[in-house]
């Protein structure tokens, strides 16, 4: 009987098409003043990977026959992916976020969205929409992960990735394409970010990077052909639930992987090393193998005998021959 009642009530939650355009045409009037939804105190919610985050959406009154729809705006195509729809009594989840989302429901006016075990791909813009006949209204919020953007090239050189390959390369390195810039980065090579545009960030203006007369900032090539155009990748990683550590030795690439497995760990990925450097202050002068076949080392306190560069960072020896027995290895255990 209860199952029959639930099914008969879910007709109210019938979803519109799986995605819809979320863009206000240029020159269109501003949205009307909110009548039922409260404007959130803060437009951004800050969190870390693996945490639980709540995006607030609270009603000041309950209209008749209303629905609340949560969706996520996908920056690559400006389309919405529906996450959850509720009529106040029943709700239905949609899409890949479905197992990790719920409504907070701390009181009858609360339609806030809670996301558990936050992942890198959860970062971005969300919309809470009150569907109430002709008087629909909505609020937008941004879920922001504390993290770091880093540049990435493959072993065969610069400017080898189309957009889809760049996105896949970041995912393979325990990272994602960034939706936006989270902090300063100085890098001359142009790279893809999540919305399909290409940029390069400059802190120290110089001749090979657009000239000395241009002010520091993020230089942009705009939107490019995602299939044909080729650039580097910019990847984004956040705090880890795990540990990166170094094993000393004179190991080739195969021996490096086995050394980590002997300790019950896996050879670390580039994103994991950057995360350990940024959030755990990992600092070593020793070059070590990583899962992509590159050799790198993290420096928190710059010093002359550790590369001589004045700024902290993850240094790279590139992609040496995998048979070379010169380096140790960085391992990751979760």
Coordinates of C-alpha atoms in Angstrom, one line a residue:
X1 CA 0.0 0.0 0.0
X2 CA 2.8 2.4 0.9
X3 CA 4.7 1.6 -2.3
X4 CA 1.5 2.3 -4.3
X5 CA 1.0 5.6 -2.5
X6 CA 4.6 6.6 -3.2
X7 CA 4.4 5.8 -6.9
X8 CA 1.1 7.6 -7.3
X9 CA 2.6 10.7 -5.8
X10 CA 5.8 10.8 -7.8
X11 CA 3.9 12.0 -10.9
X12 CA 4.4 15.5 -9.4
X13 CA 8.2 15.0 -9.7
X14 CA 8.2 14.1 -13.4
X15 CA 11.4 15.5 -14.8
X16 CA 11.7 17.8 -17.7
X17 CA 14.1 16.8 -20.5
X18 CA 17.5 15.6 -19.1
X19 CA 19.2 18.9 -19.8
X20 CA 18.1 22.4 -20.7
X21 CA 19.8 25.6 -21.7
X22 CA 20.7 27.9 -18.7
X23 CA 21.6 31.1 -20.3
X24 CA 19.8 34.5 -20.1
X25 CA 19.9 36.1 -23.6
X26 CA 22.0 39.3 -23.9
X27 CA 20.0 42.4 -23.0
X28 CA 17.1 40.5 -21.4
X29 CA 15.6 41.9 -18.2
X30 CA 17.0 40.9 -14.8
X31 CA 15.0 38.2 -13.0
X32 CA 12.1 39.3 -10.9
X33 CA 12.6 39.9 -7.1
X34 CA 12.4 36.7 -5.1
X35 CA 9.0 36.1 -3.5
X36 CA 9.2 32.7 -2.0
X37 CA 13.0 31.9 -2.0
X38 CA 15.4 33.5 0.4
X39 CA 18.5 35.0 -1.1
X40 CA 21.5 33.0 0.3
X41 CA 23.8 34.9 2.6
X42 CA 26.9 33.7 0.6
X43 CA 27.0 32.9 -3.1
X44 CA 29.8 30.3 -2.6
X45 CA 30.2 27.3 -0.4
X46 CA 33.8 26.3 0.3
X47 CA 34.8 22.7 0.9
X48 CA 37.4 20.0 0.4
X49 CA 37.5 16.7 -1.4
X50 CA 35.9 13.9 0.6
X51 CA 34.0 16.3 2.9
X52 CA 30.2 16.8 3.2
X53 CA 28.9 20.1 1.8
X54 CA 25.4 21.7 1.9
X55 CA 24.2 24.3 -0.6
X56 CA 21.5 26.4 1.1
X57 CA 18.0 26.9 -0.4
X58 CA 15.3 28.0 2.0
X59 CA 11.7 29.1 1.3
X60 CA 10.1 32.0 3.2
X61 CA 6.6 30.5 2.4
X62 CA 5.2 27.4 0.8
X63 CA 3.2 28.1 -2.4
X64 CA 0.5 25.6 -3.5
X65 CA 1.5 22.7 -5.8
X66 CA 5.1 23.8 -6.0
X67 CA 8.3 21.8 -6.9
X68 CA 11.9 22.5 -6.1
X69 CA 14.5 21.4 -8.7
X70 CA 18.2 21.3 -8.1
X71 CA 20.5 21.2 -11.1
X72 CA 24.2 21.7 -11.9
X73 CA 25.4 23.9 -14.7
X74 CA 27.9 22.2 -17.0
X75 CA 30.5 24.8 -18.0
X76 CA 31.6 23.0 -21.2
X77 CA 28.2 23.5 -22.8
X78 CA 26.2 25.7 -20.4
X79 CA 23.5 23.1 -20.0
X80 CA 21.9 21.9 -16.8
X81 CA 22.0 18.4 -15.4
X82 CA 19.1 17.7 -13.0
X83 CA 20.1 16.4 -9.6
X84 CA 17.0 16.2 -7.5
X85 CA 13.3 17.2 -7.7
X86 CA 11.0 17.5 -4.6
X87 CA 7.4 18.5 -4.0
X88 CA 8.0 18.9 -0.2
X89 CA 6.7 15.4 0.5
X90 CA 8.5 13.2 -1.9
X91 CA 11.7 13.5 -3.9
X92 CA 13.5 11.9 -6.8
X93 CA 17.2 11.9 -7.6
X94 CA 18.8 12.0 -11.1
X95 CA 22.1 11.5 -12.7
X96 CA 25.6 10.5 -11.5
X97 CA 25.3 12.5 -8.3
X98 CA 22.2 10.6 -7.3
X99 CA 23.9 8.2 -4.7
X100 CA 25.7 11.1 -2.9
X101 CA 22.9 13.7 -2.6
X102 CA 20.0 14.3 -0.3
X103 CA 17.8 17.1 0.9
X104 CA 18.7 18.5 4.3
X105 CA 15.1 19.1 5.4
X106 CA 16.0 20.6 8.8
X107 CA 12.5 22.1 8.7
X108 CA 9.6 22.3 6.3
X109 CA 10.9 25.3 4.5
X110 CA 14.3 23.8 4.0
X111 CA 15.2 22.5 0.5
X112 CA 19.0 22.7 0.9
X113 CA 21.1 20.2 -1.0
X114 CA 23.6 18.1 0.8
X115 CA 26.5 16.4 -1.1
X116 CA 28.5 13.7 0.7
X117 CA 32.0 12.5 -0.2
X118 CA 32.6 15.6 -2.3
X119 CA 34.6 14.8 -5.5
X120 CA 36.7 17.1 -7.7
X121 CA 34.0 17.0 -10.5
X122 CA 31.4 18.3 -8.0
X123 CA 33.0 21.8 -8.1
X124 CA 31.0 24.3 -10.1
X125 CA 27.7 26.2 -10.3
X126 CA 24.4 24.9 -9.0
X127 CA 20.8 26.2 -9.3
X128 CA 17.9 25.8 -6.9
X129 CA 14.7 26.6 -8.8
X130 CA 11.2 26.9 -7.4
X131 CA 8.7 25.8 -10.0
X132 CA 5.4 27.4 -9.3
X133 CA 3.4 27.9 -12.4
X134 CA 4.3 31.1 -14.2
X135 CA 6.1 32.5 -11.1
X136 CA 9.2 30.4 -11.2
X137 CA 12.2 31.8 -9.3
X138 CA 15.7 30.5 -8.6
X139 CA 19.0 31.1 -6.8
X140 CA 22.5 30.2 -7.9
X141 CA 25.4 29.0 -5.8
X142 CA 28.9 27.9 -6.4
X143 CA 30.6 24.9 -4.8
X144 CA 34.3 25.8 -4.5
X145 CA 36.9 23.2 -3.6
X146 CA 40.1 24.4 -2.0
X147 CA 42.8 23.2 -4.3
X148 CA 45.6 24.0 -6.7
X149 CA 45.8 24.3 -10.5
X150 CA 48.9 22.8 -12.2
X151 CA 50.0 22.5 -15.8
X152 CA 50.4 19.1 -17.5
X153 CA 52.1 17.9 -20.6
X154 CA 52.4 14.3 -21.9
X155 CA 55.7 12.5 -22.5
X156 CA 55.8 13.3 -26.2
X157 CA 56.0 17.1 -25.7
X158 CA 53.9 20.3 -25.6
X159 CA 50.6 21.0 -27.3
X160 CA 49.6 17.4 -27.9
X161 CA 46.1 17.4 -26.3
X162 CA 42.7 18.2 -27.8
X163 CA 40.1 19.1 -25.3
X164 CA 38.9 15.6 -24.6
X165 CA 42.4 14.2 -24.3
X166 CA 43.3 17.0 -21.9
X167 CA 40.3 16.2 -19.7
X168 CA 41.1 12.5 -19.7
X169 CA 44.8 13.2 -18.9
X170 CA 43.9 15.2 -15.8
X171 CA 41.5 12.5 -14.6
X172 CA 44.3 9.9 -15.0
X173 CA 46.5 12.0 -12.7
X174 CA 44.0 12.1 -9.9
X175 CA 42.8 15.6 -10.9
X176 CA 40.2 17.3 -13.1
X177 CA 40.2 20.2 -15.5
X178 CA 39.7 23.4 -13.5
X179 CA 36.5 25.4 -13.9
X180 CA 38.4 28.6 -13.1
X181 CA 41.6 29.8 -11.6
X182 CA 41.9 29.3 -7.9
X183 CA 45.2 31.1 -7.4
X184 CA 48.3 32.5 -9.1
X185 CA 50.2 30.4 -11.6
X186 CA 53.0 31.4 -13.9
X187 CA 53.2 29.3 -17.1
X188 CA 53.9 30.3 -20.7
X189 CA 52.2 27.4 -22.4
X190 CA 48.5 27.6 -23.2
X191 CA 46.2 24.9 -21.9
X192 CA 42.6 23.8 -21.8
X193 CA 40.2 24.4 -18.9
X194 CA 36.8 22.8 -18.3
X195 CA 34.7 25.2 -20.3
X196 CA 36.6 24.5 -23.5
X197 CA 38.5 27.7 -23.5
X198 CA 42.3 28.0 -23.7
X199 CA 44.5 30.2 -21.4
X200 CA 47.9 30.8 -20.0
X201 CA 48.6 32.6 -16.7
X202 CA 51.5 35.0 -16.3
X203 CA 52.7 36.5 -13.0
X204 CA 56.1 37.8 -14.3
X205 CA 55.7 39.5 -17.7
X206 CA 58.5 38.6 -20.1
X207 CA 59.3 38.6 -23.8
X208 CA 58.6 34.9 -24.6
X209 CA 55.2 35.1 -22.9
X210 CA 53.5 37.9 -24.7
X211 CA 56.0 40.6 -24.0
X212 CA 57.1 42.7 -21.0
X213 CA 54.6 45.5 -21.6
X214 CA 51.5 43.3 -21.0
X215 CA 50.3 43.3 -17.4
X216 CA 50.4 40.1 -15.3
X217 CA 47.2 38.0 -15.6
X218 CA 45.5 35.2 -17.4
X219 CA 45.9 35.5 -21.1
X220 CA 43.2 33.9 -23.2
X221 CA 42.8 32.3 -26.6
X222 CA 39.1 32.0 -26.1
X223 CA 37.0 29.0 -27.1
X224 CA 38.8 26.6 -29.5
X225 CA 37.9 23.6 -31.6
X226 CA 37.7 20.7 -29.0
X227 CA 38.6 18.1 -31.6
X228 CA 41.2 19.8 -33.8
X229 CA 43.0 22.3 -31.7
X230 CA 45.9 21.0 -29.5
X231 CA 47.3 22.6 -26.4
X232 CA 48.6 21.5 -23.0
X233 CA 46.2 20.8 -20.1
X234 CA 45.6 22.6 -16.8
X235 CA 44.6 20.3 -14.1
X236 CA 43.0 20.9 -10.7
X237 CA 43.5 18.8 -7.5
X238 CA 42.3 19.2 -3.9
X239 CA 43.3 17.8 -0.5
X240 CA 43.8 14.1 -0.4
X241 CA 42.4 11.5 2.0
X242 CA 45.7 9.6 2.1
X243 CA 49.5 10.1 2.2
X244 CA 52.3 10.5 -0.3
X245 CA 55.7 9.4 0.8
X246 CA 59.2 8.8 -0.7
X247 CA 61.1 5.6 -1.0
X248 CA 64.8 6.1 -1.5
X249 CA 66.7 4.0 -4.0
X250 CA 68.2 3.6 -7.5
X251 CA 65.2 2.3 -9.2
X252 CA 64.0 2.0 -12.8
X253 CA 60.3 2.7 -13.5
X254 CA 59.2 -0.9 -13.1
X255 CA 61.1 -1.4 -9.8
X256 CA 59.6 1.9 -8.5
X257 CA 56.1 0.6 -9.0
X258 CA 57.0 -2.7 -7.3
X259 CA 58.6 -0.9 -4.4
X260 CA 55.4 0.9 -3.7
X261 CA 53.3 -2.3 -4.0
X262 CA 55.7 -4.0 -1.5
X263 CA 54.6 -1.4 1.0
X264 CA 50.9 -1.9 0.3
X265 CA 50.8 1.3 -1.7
X266 CA 50.6 2.5 -5.3
X267 CA 53.0 4.6 -7.2
X268 CA 51.8 8.2 -6.8
X269 CA 50.1 10.2 -9.6
X270 CA 51.0 13.8 -10.5
X271 CA 47.9 15.2 -8.9
X272 CA 48.6 13.3 -5.7
X273 CA 52.1 14.8 -5.5
X274 CA 50.8 18.3 -6.1
X275 CA 48.2 17.8 -3.4
X276 CA 50.7 16.5 -0.9
X277 CA 53.0 19.4 -1.6
X278 CA 50.2 22.0 -1.3
X279 CA 48.2 20.6 1.6
X280 CA 50.7 18.4 3.6
X281 CA 53.8 20.6 2.9
X282 CA 55.7 17.6 1.5
X283 CA 59.3 18.9 0.9
X284 CA 62.0 16.7 -0.6
X285 CA 65.0 17.3 -2.8
X286 CA 64.9 13.8 -4.2
X287 CA 63.6 13.1 -7.7
X288 CA 61.1 10.2 -7.7
X289 CA 59.2 8.3 -10.3
X290 CA 55.4 8.9 -10.7
X291 CA 52.7 6.8 -12.3
X292 CA 52.9 8.6 -15.7
X293 CA 56.6 7.9 -16.1
X294 CA 57.7 11.4 -15.1
X295 CA 60.2 12.2 -12.4
X296 CA 59.4 15.1 -10.0
X297 CA 60.1 16.4 -6.5
X298 CA 58.2 18.8 -4.2
X299 CA 59.8 21.9 -2.7
X300 CA 58.1 23.8 0.1
X301 CA 61.1 25.7 1.3
X302 CA 63.2 26.8 -1.6
X303 CA 67.0 26.4 -1.2
X304 CA 70.0 26.6 -3.4
X305 CA 70.8 22.9 -3.4
X306 CA 67.3 21.9 -4.4
X307 CA 67.1 23.4 -7.9
X308 CA 68.0 27.0 -6.9
X309 CA 64.6 28.4 -7.9
X310 CA 63.3 31.1 -5.6
X311 CA 59.6 29.9 -5.4
X312 CA 58.1 26.8 -3.9
X313 CA 56.7 24.3 -6.3
X314 CA 56.8 20.8 -7.8
X315 CA 60.0 20.5 -9.9
X316 CA 60.2 18.2 -12.9
X317 CA 62.9 16.2 -14.5
X318 CA 60.6 15.4 -17.4
X319 CA 60.2 11.8 -18.7
X320 CA 63.6 10.1 -18.6
X321 CA 64.1 6.6 -19.9
X322 CA 62.1 4.1 -17.8
X323 CA 65.2 1.8 -17.7
X324 CA 67.3 4.5 -15.9
X325 CA 68.2 3.5 -12.4
X326 CA 68.8 7.0 -10.9
X327 CA 65.7 7.9 -8.9
X328 CA 63.6 6.8 -6.0
X329 CA 59.8 6.7 -6.0
X330 CA 56.8 8.5 -4.6
X331 CA 54.1 6.3 -3.3
X332 CA 50.5 6.9 -2.3
X333 CA 48.4 5.1 0.3
X334 CA 44.8 5.9 0.8

